[in-house]
Short mmCIF file of C-alpha atoms in Angstrom, two decimals:
data_model
loop_
_atom_site.label_atom_id
_atom_site.label_comp_id
_atom_site.label_asym_id
_atom_site.label_seq_id
_atom_site.Cartn_x
_atom_site.Cartn_y
_atom_site.Cartn_z
CA MET H 1 0.00 0.00 0.00
CA ARG H 2 1.42 3.36 -1.01
CA PRO H 3 1.60 6.09 1.65
CA ASN H 4 -0.44 9.26 1.62
CA VAL H 5 1.60 12.46 1.26
CA ILE H 6 1.00 15.90 2.76
CA VAL H 7 3.31 18.88 2.22
CA VAL H 8 2.88 21.60 4.86
CA PHE H 9 4.35 24.74 3.33
CA THR H 10 4.85 28.06 5.11
CA ASP H 11 5.84 31.40 3.60
CA GLN H 12 8.94 33.33 4.67
CA GLN H 13 9.78 31.25 7.76
CA ARG H 14 13.33 31.49 9.10
CA TRP H 15 15.12 28.25 9.91
CA ASP H 16 15.88 29.35 13.47
CA THR H 17 12.25 29.84 14.53
CA VAL H 18 11.82 26.13 15.22
CA GLY H 19 12.46 24.43 18.55
CA PRO H 20 10.87 25.43 21.86
CA LEU H 21 8.49 27.76 20.02
CA THR H 22 7.26 24.90 17.81
CA PRO H 23 6.85 21.75 19.94
CA ASN H 24 4.76 19.91 17.35
CA LEU H 25 7.29 20.45 14.56
CA ASP H 26 10.15 19.72 16.94
CA ARG H 27 8.51 16.45 18.01
CA MET H 28 7.82 15.55 14.38
CA ALA H 29 11.47 16.22 13.50
CA ARG H 30 12.79 14.15 16.41
CA HIS H 31 10.41 11.27 15.68
CA GLY H 32 11.08 11.39 11.94
CA THR H 33 13.85 13.01 9.91
CA GLN H 34 15.15 16.57 9.96
CA ALA H 35 17.45 18.29 7.53
CA THR H 36 19.43 20.60 9.78
CA VAL H 37 20.75 22.70 6.87
CA ALA H 38 18.06 23.07 4.20
CA LEU H 39 18.15 25.87 1.65
CA THR H 40 15.75 27.15 -0.94
CA PRO H 41 17.07 27.22 -4.53
CA GLN H 42 15.74 30.80 -4.90
CA PRO H 43 14.83 33.16 -2.00
CA VAL H 44 11.64 34.63 -3.46
CA CYS H 45 8.08 33.26 -3.61
CA ALA H 46 7.27 32.17 -7.17
CA PRO H 47 10.68 30.74 -8.12
CA ALA H 48 10.89 28.74 -4.89
CA ARG H 49 7.36 27.42 -5.42
CA ALA H 50 7.98 26.46 -9.04
CA ALA H 51 11.09 24.55 -7.96
CA LEU H 52 9.22 22.72 -5.20
CA GLN H 53 6.41 21.71 -7.57
CA THR H 54 8.69 20.48 -10.36
CA GLY H 55 12.07 19.59 -8.85
CA ARG H 56 13.65 21.90 -11.45
CA TYR H 57 15.61 25.12 -11.08
CA PRO H 58 13.79 28.43 -11.59
CA THR H 59 15.84 29.22 -14.70
CA THR H 60 14.85 25.84 -16.14
CA THR H 61 11.10 26.31 -15.68
CA GLY H 62 11.31 29.99 -16.65
CA VAL H 63 9.87 31.08 -13.28
CA TYR H 64 13.05 32.88 -12.25
CA ARG H 65 11.18 35.81 -10.64
CA ASN H 66 7.73 36.72 -9.39
CA GLY H 67 5.16 37.43 -12.07
CA ARG H 68 6.25 34.54 -14.28
CA VAL H 69 3.69 31.80 -14.95
CA LEU H 70 4.50 28.11 -14.55
CA PRO H 71 4.41 26.78 -18.14
CA PRO H 72 1.56 24.31 -18.73
CA GLU H 73 3.97 21.70 -20.07
CA GLU H 74 5.84 21.54 -16.77
CA ARG H 75 5.06 18.37 -14.83
CA THR H 76 4.40 18.90 -11.14
CA LEU H 77 4.10 16.61 -8.16
CA ALA H 78 0.34 16.65 -8.73
CA HIS H 79 0.79 15.22 -12.22
CA HIS H 80 3.05 12.43 -10.98
CA PHE H 81 0.93 11.47 -7.98
CA GLY H 82 -2.29 11.84 -9.97
CA ALA H 83 -1.00 9.50 -12.68
CA ALA H 84 -0.31 6.92 -9.96
CA GLY H 85 -3.93 7.00 -8.80
CA TYR H 86 -3.67 9.51 -5.97
CA ALA H 87 -6.36 12.05 -5.19
CA THR H 88 -4.56 15.39 -5.43
CA GLY H 89 -5.45 18.62 -3.65
CA TYR H 90 -4.10 22.13 -3.24
CA ILE H 91 -5.11 24.49 -0.41
CA GLY H 92 -3.83 28.03 0.15
CA LYS H 93 -1.40 30.26 -1.73
CA TRP H 94 -0.34 29.28 -5.27
CA HIS H 95 1.54 32.28 -6.77
CA LEU H 96 2.32 30.56 -10.09
CA ALA H 97 -0.60 31.64 -12.31
CA GLY H 98 -0.48 35.41 -12.77
CA THR H 99 -4.28 35.72 -12.59
CA GLU H 100 -6.94 35.60 -9.90
CA PRO H 101 -8.82 33.35 -9.66
CA VAL H 102 -6.56 30.66 -11.11
CA PRO H 103 -7.98 28.99 -14.24
CA GLU H 104 -7.94 25.20 -14.29
CA GLU H 105 -5.18 24.99 -16.89
CA ARG H 106 -2.82 26.94 -14.59
CA ARG H 107 -3.34 24.85 -11.44
CA GLY H 108 -0.41 22.53 -12.05
CA GLY H 109 -2.55 19.41 -12.40
CA TYR H 110 -4.20 19.59 -8.96
CA ARG H 111 -7.75 18.22 -9.08
CA SER H 112 -9.17 19.41 -5.76
CA TRP H 113 -8.64 23.17 -5.49
CA LEU H 114 -9.27 25.66 -2.68
CA ALA H 115 -6.69 28.36 -3.24
CA ALA H 116 -5.79 31.87 -4.33
CA ASN H 117 -2.90 32.89 -6.53
CA ALA H 118 -1.95 35.74 -4.16
CA LEU H 119 -3.54 34.92 -0.82
CA GLU H 120 -2.07 38.06 0.74
CA HIS H 121 -4.28 40.12 -1.58
CA THR H 122 -7.51 38.12 -1.26
CA SER H 123 -7.42 37.82 2.52
CA ASP H 124 -6.26 39.23 5.80
CA ALA H 125 -5.73 37.65 9.20
CA TYR H 126 -9.41 37.06 10.00
CA ARG H 127 -10.96 37.11 6.52
CA THR H 128 -9.72 34.27 4.34
CA ILE H 129 -11.08 34.16 0.80
CA VAL H 130 -9.99 31.42 -1.59
CA TYR H 131 -11.52 29.98 -4.78
CA ASP H 132 -12.87 26.50 -5.42
CA GLU H 133 -12.69 24.30 -8.53
CA ALA H 134 -15.45 26.35 -10.20
CA ASN H 135 -13.55 29.57 -9.35
CA GLU H 136 -16.28 30.62 -6.94
CA PRO H 137 -15.03 32.63 -3.94
CA VAL H 138 -15.16 30.79 -0.61
CA LEU H 139 -14.94 32.53 2.76
CA LEU H 140 -13.22 30.27 5.31
CA PRO H 141 -13.98 31.08 8.96
CA GLY H 142 -11.35 31.65 11.62
CA TYR H 143 -7.80 32.97 11.76
CA ARG H 144 -6.22 32.46 8.34
CA SER H 145 -3.80 29.62 9.09
CA ASP H 146 -6.47 27.89 11.23
CA ALA H 147 -8.96 28.17 8.36
CA LEU H 148 -6.56 26.46 5.96
CA VAL H 149 -5.82 23.69 8.47
CA ASP H 150 -9.58 23.12 8.85
CA ALA H 151 -9.85 22.80 5.06
CA ALA H 152 -6.95 20.34 5.03
CA VAL H 153 -8.61 18.17 7.68
CA ARG H 154 -11.79 18.13 5.58
CA PHE H 155 -9.79 17.06 2.51
CA VAL H 156 -8.17 14.22 4.46
CA ALA H 157 -11.54 13.07 5.81
CA ASP H 158 -13.08 13.16 2.35
CA HIS H 159 -10.27 11.07 0.85
CA ALA H 160 -9.46 8.76 3.76
CA GLY H 161 -10.46 5.70 1.73
CA GLU H 162 -7.99 6.26 -1.12
CA PRO H 163 -4.35 7.34 -1.44
CA PHE H 164 -4.07 11.13 -1.44
CA TYR H 165 -1.48 13.83 -1.98
CA LEU H 166 -2.21 17.26 -0.46
CA PHE H 167 -0.21 20.46 -0.71
CA LEU H 168 -1.17 22.82 2.15
CA SER H 169 0.28 26.27 1.46
CA PHE H 170 0.05 28.96 4.14
CA LEU H 171 0.72 32.67 3.86
CA GLU H 172 2.04 32.95 7.43
CA PRO H 173 4.55 34.07 8.64
CA HIS H 174 4.65 36.39 5.62
CA HIS H 175 3.74 40.04 6.18
CA GLN H 176 0.40 41.51 5.16
CA ASN H 177 1.53 43.50 2.12
CA GLU H 178 -0.73 46.53 2.16
CA VAL H 179 0.13 47.40 5.78
CA ASP H 180 3.64 45.89 6.06
CA ASP H 181 2.72 44.11 9.26
CA TYR H 182 2.69 40.55 10.64
CA PRO H 183 -0.83 40.11 12.04
CA ALA H 184 -0.75 37.29 14.56
CA PRO H 185 -3.83 35.92 16.34
CA ASP H 186 -5.17 38.18 19.05
CA GLY H 187 -2.78 38.19 22.01
CA TYR H 188 0.04 36.31 20.31
CA GLU H 189 2.11 39.33 19.29
CA GLN H 190 2.09 40.60 22.87
CA ARG H 191 3.17 37.16 24.11
CA TYR H 192 6.32 37.10 22.01
CA GLN H 193 7.35 40.72 21.57
CA GLY H 194 10.76 41.25 23.15
CA THR H 195 11.34 37.57 24.00
CA TRP H 196 14.04 36.68 21.45
CA MET H 197 16.00 38.25 18.61
CA PRO H 198 18.22 36.28 16.18
CA PRO H 199 21.85 37.48 16.42
CA ASP H 200 22.00 38.78 12.84
CA LEU H 201 18.90 40.93 13.36
CA ALA H 202 20.12 42.13 16.74
CA ALA H 203 23.39 43.23 15.13
CA LEU H 204 21.99 44.75 11.94
CA GLY H 205 18.72 46.35 13.00
CA GLY H 206 16.15 46.45 10.23
CA THR H 207 12.48 46.20 11.16
CA ALA H 208 12.63 43.17 13.42
CA HIS H 209 12.26 45.22 16.60
CA GLN H 210 8.73 46.19 15.54
CA HIS H 211 7.71 42.95 13.79
CA MET H 212 9.29 40.04 15.66
CA GLY H 213 6.42 39.62 18.14
CA GLY H 214 3.84 39.26 15.39
CA TYR H 215 6.14 37.09 13.30
CA LEU H 216 6.81 34.65 16.13
CA GLY H 217 3.13 34.70 17.05
CA GLN H 218 2.28 33.58 13.53
CA VAL H 219 4.88 30.80 13.72
CA LYS H 220 3.41 29.63 17.03
CA ARG H 221 -0.10 29.41 15.57
CA LEU H 222 1.23 27.54 12.53
CA ASP H 223 2.73 24.96 14.85
CA GLU H 224 -0.54 24.60 16.71
CA GLY H 225 -2.24 24.01 13.35
CA LEU H 226 0.34 21.35 12.48
CA GLY H 227 -0.50 19.65 15.76
CA ARG H 228 -4.21 19.67 14.91
CA LEU H 229 -3.53 18.18 11.48
CA LEU H 230 -1.40 15.40 12.96
CA ASP H 231 -4.09 14.74 15.59
CA ALA H 232 -6.69 14.47 12.82
CA LEU H 233 -4.55 11.93 10.96
CA ARG H 234 -4.15 9.94 14.16
CA SER H 235 -7.89 9.97 14.86
CA MET H 236 -8.56 8.51 11.38
CA ASP H 237 -5.84 5.85 11.76
CA LEU H 238 -3.89 7.47 8.94
CA LEU H 239 -0.86 8.88 10.74
CA ASP H 240 1.38 5.84 10.33
CA ASP H 241 0.46 5.60 6.64
CA THR H 242 1.05 9.25 5.76
CA ILE H 243 4.26 11.08 4.90
CA VAL H 244 4.10 14.64 6.26
CA ALA H 245 6.76 17.08 5.06
CA TYR H 246 7.14 20.57 6.55
CA THR H 247 9.17 23.33 4.93
CA SER H 248 9.06 26.95 3.69
CA ASP H 249 9.75 28.82 0.46
CA HIS H 250 12.44 31.12 1.92
CA GLY H 251 13.43 32.99 5.08
CA ASN H 252 13.23 36.58 6.29
CA HIS H 253 16.02 39.07 7.01
CA PHE H 254 13.72 41.95 8.07
CA LYS H 255 15.24 44.60 5.79
CA THR H 256 18.76 44.11 7.12
CA ARG H 257 20.40 42.98 3.86
CA ASN H 258 18.44 45.08 1.36
CA GLY H 259 15.25 47.16 1.31
CA GLU H 260 12.81 44.31 1.93
CA TYR H 261 12.67 40.83 3.46
CA LYS H 262 14.44 38.30 1.21
CA ARG H 263 16.27 38.18 -2.16
CA SER H 264 19.77 37.98 -0.68
CA CYS H 265 22.51 35.35 -0.42
CA HIS H 266 22.35 35.08 3.38
CA ASP H 267 21.03 32.18 5.43
CA ALA H 268 18.39 34.56 6.78
CA SER H 269 16.93 34.52 3.24
CA LEU H 270 17.94 31.05 2.06
CA ARG H 271 17.75 28.69 5.01
CA VAL H 272 14.40 27.10 5.90
CA PRO H 273 13.06 24.42 8.22
CA LEU H 274 12.69 20.95 6.69
CA ALA H 275 11.34 17.93 8.55
CA LEU H 276 9.50 14.77 7.51
CA ARG H 277 7.73 11.95 9.30
CA GLY H 278 5.92 8.81 8.18
CA PRO H 279 6.92 5.77 6.11
CA GLY H 280 10.57 5.92 5.13
CA PHE H 281 11.37 8.77 7.52
CA ASP H 282 10.41 7.68 11.03
CA GLY H 283 13.53 7.25 13.13
CA GLY H 284 15.71 8.77 10.42
CA GLY H 285 17.34 11.28 12.76
CA ALA H 286 19.23 14.30 11.49
CA ILE H 287 20.68 14.91 8.03
CA SER H 288 23.60 17.24 8.66
CA ARG H 289 24.80 17.64 5.07
CA PRO H 290 23.26 20.63 3.28
CA VAL H 291 20.26 19.83 1.10
CA SER H 292 17.97 21.92 -1.10
CA THR H 293 14.19 22.03 -1.11
CA LEU H 294 14.67 21.27 -4.81
CA ASP H 295 15.49 17.78 -3.53
CA LEU H 296 12.11 17.36 -1.84
CA PRO H 297 10.02 16.42 -4.93
CA PRO H 298 12.18 13.45 -5.95
CA THR H 299 12.45 12.43 -2.30
CA LEU H 300 8.67 12.30 -1.90
CA LEU H 301 8.20 10.38 -5.13
CA GLU H 302 10.82 7.79 -4.21
CA ALA H 303 9.40 7.44 -0.69
CA ALA H 304 5.98 6.74 -2.22
CA GLY H 305 7.44 4.07 -4.48
CA LEU H 306 7.02 6.14 -7.65
CA PRO H 307 9.67 6.69 -10.34
CA VAL H 308 11.67 9.92 -10.25
CA PRO H 309 11.51 11.61 -13.67
CA ALA H 310 14.85 12.14 -15.35
CA GLU H 311 14.04 15.81 -15.98
CA MET H 312 14.04 16.58 -12.25
CA GLN H 313 17.24 18.39 -11.27
CA GLY H 314 16.89 17.73 -7.56
CA ARG H 315 17.94 14.40 -6.15
CA SER H 316 16.24 12.23 -3.55
CA PHE H 317 17.86 12.48 -0.13
CA LEU H 318 16.41 9.15 1.01
CA PRO H 319 19.94 7.65 0.78
CA LEU H 320 21.00 10.18 3.44
CA VAL H 321 18.10 9.09 5.64
CA ARG H 322 19.27 5.49 5.41
CA ASP H 323 23.01 6.24 5.68
CA PRO H 324 23.66 9.84 6.79
CA ARG H 325 27.46 9.60 6.64
CA GLY H 326 28.13 7.04 3.94
CA ALA H 327 25.72 7.92 1.14
CA PRO H 328 27.26 9.86 -1.77
CA TRP H 329 26.10 13.45 -1.71
CA PRO H 330 27.50 16.77 -2.98
CA GLU H 331 29.20 18.94 -0.38
CA GLU H 332 27.46 22.09 -1.55
CA VAL H 333 23.97 23.37 -2.32
CA PHE H 334 23.59 25.61 -5.37
CA PHE H 335 21.22 28.59 -5.32
CA GLN H 336 20.12 31.45 -7.55
CA VAL H 337 19.01 35.00 -6.64
CA SER H 338 16.81 37.28 -8.75
CA GLU H 339 14.90 40.58 -8.62
CA SER H 340 17.34 42.35 -6.28
CA GLU H 341 20.28 41.22 -8.44
CA VAL H 342 21.24 38.34 -10.70
CA GLY H 343 23.29 36.17 -8.38
CA ARG H 344 24.64 32.64 -8.07
CA GLY H 345 26.09 30.92 -5.04
CA ILE H 346 26.90 27.74 -3.16
CA ARG H 347 26.72 26.86 0.50
CA THR H 348 28.73 24.06 2.16
CA SER H 349 28.68 23.06 5.81
CA ARG H 350 31.33 25.71 6.45
CA TRP H 351 31.39 28.21 3.59
CA LYS H 352 29.00 30.53 1.76
CA TYR H 353 30.27 31.76 -1.62
CA TYR H 354 28.33 34.17 -3.81
CA ALA H 355 28.80 36.08 -7.08
CA VAL H 356 26.69 38.76 -8.82
CA ALA H 357 26.32 39.69 -12.49
CA GLU H 358 27.11 43.38 -12.24
CA ASP H 359 25.82 44.28 -15.72
CA ALA H 360 22.65 42.16 -15.66
CA HIS H 361 19.16 43.56 -15.17
CA PRO H 362 17.81 42.07 -11.92
CA TRP H 363 14.22 41.82 -13.18
CA ASP H 364 14.59 41.05 -16.88
CA ASP H 365 17.68 38.82 -17.04
CA PRO H 366 17.34 35.24 -15.77
CA ALA H 367 21.09 34.61 -15.98
CA ALA H 368 24.34 36.13 -17.23
CA PRO H 369 27.60 35.00 -18.85
CA ALA H 370 29.81 36.73 -16.28
CA TYR H 371 29.68 37.32 -12.53
CA ARG H 372 31.90 38.92 -9.90
CA GLU H 373 32.59 37.39 -6.53
CA GLN H 374 30.72 39.40 -3.92
CA ALA H 375 30.50 37.44 -0.68
CA LEU H 376 32.46 34.81 1.25
CA TYR H 377 31.43 33.82 4.77
CA ASP H 378 33.12 31.40 7.16
CA LEU H 379 30.06 29.85 8.80
CA ASP H 380 32.11 28.02 11.42
CA HIS H 381 33.24 31.28 12.96
CA ASP H 382 30.58 33.65 11.63
CA PRO H 383 27.31 31.68 11.47
CA TYR H 384 25.16 34.80 11.10
CA GLU H 385 27.27 36.16 8.23
CA LEU H 386 28.35 39.47 9.70
CA VAL H 387 31.92 39.52 8.26
CA ASN H 388 32.32 39.33 4.49
CA LEU H 389 35.74 37.84 3.62
CA ALA H 390 35.53 38.31 -0.15
CA GLY H 391 38.55 40.18 -1.51
CA TYR H 392 40.92 39.46 1.38
CA GLY H 393 44.23 37.90 0.41
CA SER H 394 44.10 35.61 3.43
CA HIS H 395 41.10 33.83 1.91
CA ALA H 396 42.03 33.97 -1.78
CA GLY H 397 42.77 30.24 -1.89
CA VAL H 398 39.47 29.31 -0.33
CA ALA H 399 37.65 31.64 -2.71
CA ALA H 400 39.41 30.15 -5.73
CA GLY H 401 38.37 26.61 -4.80
CA LEU H 402 34.77 27.63 -4.19
CA ARG H 403 34.75 29.67 -7.39
CA ASP H 404 35.60 26.58 -9.44
CA ARG H 405 32.87 24.63 -7.71
CA LEU H 406 30.30 27.35 -8.40
CA VAL H 407 31.24 27.40 -12.10
CA ARG H 408 30.65 23.63 -12.22
CA ARG H 409 27.28 23.92 -10.49
CA ILE H 410 26.12 26.68 -12.86
CA LEU H 411 27.04 24.45 -15.79
CA GLU H 412 25.13 21.50 -14.29
CA ALA H 413 22.02 23.54 -13.47
CA GLU H 414 21.87 25.96 -16.39
CA GLY H 415 23.93 24.36 -19.15
CA THR H 416 26.25 27.35 -19.60
CA THR H 417 29.86 27.99 -18.62
CA ALA H 418 29.97 31.24 -16.67
CA VAL H 419 33.00 33.39 -15.94
CA ILE H 420 33.38 34.48 -12.31
CA GLU H 421 35.81 37.29 -11.64
CA PRO H 422 37.49 37.43 -8.20
CA ALA H 423 36.34 40.09 -5.78
CA ARG H 424 38.19 43.36 -5.86
CA ALA H 425 41.12 43.19 -3.46
CA ARG H 426 40.78 44.54 0.08
CA ALA H 427 43.55 45.10 2.59
CA GLY H 428 43.76 43.30 5.92
CA ARG H 429 43.15 39.82 7.33
CA GLU H 430 46.50 38.50 6.13
CA GLN H 431 46.77 35.65 8.63
CA ALA H 432 47.44 32.22 7.17
CA MET H 433 44.58 29.84 6.52
CA PRO H 434 44.62 26.13 7.53
CA ASP H 435 45.17 23.27 5.15
CA PRO H 436 42.72 23.33 2.18
CA GLU H 437 41.34 19.89 3.04
CA VAL H 438 40.30 21.25 6.43
CA ARG H 439 39.03 24.64 5.44
CA LEU H 440 36.38 23.40 2.97
CA ASN H 441 34.63 21.33 5.60
CA GLY H 442 33.13 22.09 8.97
CA PRO H 443 31.42 20.43 11.90
CA GLU H 444 27.85 19.28 11.83
CA PRO H 445 25.31 22.12 12.03
CA VAL H 446 23.19 22.53 15.13
CA ARG H 447 19.98 20.52 15.44
CA TYR H 448 16.57 22.07 15.81
CA GLY H 449 15.90 23.60 19.19
CA HIS H 450 19.32 25.10 19.90
CA GLN H 451 18.32 28.74 19.51
CA PRO H 452 17.65 30.89 22.59
CA ARG H 453 14.48 29.79 24.34
CA THR H 454 11.26 31.74 24.06
CA THR H 455 8.22 31.59 26.26
CA SER H 456 5.33 29.50 24.91
#
């Protein structure tokens, strides 16, 4: 019997918001499998979503920035699960159609539909409007994330007698666009305001001092919704037969790295929570090697016993679940950046390396033939990326090695050989670096729950 599959997908959730604040996700991660360093392939909504639906890079699908439509010929998880006899459903934010409501031919093959292309524009915290299969507006009662969880429970109950695949896509903890605010449930912002600040935001400022309470309040309510969904599965005797994956499209740097909340090369933008439970993942422990959410689609298909299409550019990380240290796996994750700039980078356990196409148009150009090295961070000693080492002679050897690896990854992902110029030289930091075999690797990243504790 093939397992059911549910993807629980949040919007703009930082990796370090999980742990004591999110006991249901933390318990799910400890019972199942957690990827301690998971990165999005593109830190902006539509590209990240296109990649997670198809297992293909944003430049491959053509959805390299917001406002681009997922081409109808692209095969999504819904197509693959639907062809295998699964009931398929989508609930929440889509952001891949360009129109509202979303016509059937732009729904990525999902049969059951209760969604909005831009949920932030059709709803607010206590008024959730989505569209059904007939494109009729539906008002869902309750706080927005609660309303979507209620709809997900109804979908599960309606399809309990057949294999199902459900993609549950929240807006939270994204800001409400028209007011630039993070509306948490009543009382939740006050509960968390002033309780905890990530070190990068504490050092760099931005808007976190005014928004963190609401942001964490939204994360808390999301976790409570996850708990209700898991309880519903348990009550229907489906929990042990259902794969549940939890992740996000990108993080949030609260206007510390540029003029908005994402679209940068930093872990605050790129790094997201990723945990799975259910058949194939229970008892899997922690995957410490960096993975991409691009790898989630082939992982889910393989875990369900379905073939992984050759056109998918992600790779299943089930071998890492079975053998975390011995399975072959690349040392780095490749990522792309658009809209703020045309950028390419890699992230290993220890190093972040990033280059920008200085002459490319950040909105119109999906890629470029030439880039210049812009950022190098030693994540062992600077985990919140506060000291940029690009251009220092002391790290020229490290940069050269990472530069070659980035060129190879661009070729693999995009089919072109890019030129990457070294960063312009800067004086200082002339101390010697350790042996190259040591400097390209680092210790295992921290597990969930190791950030400063917040009140619950």
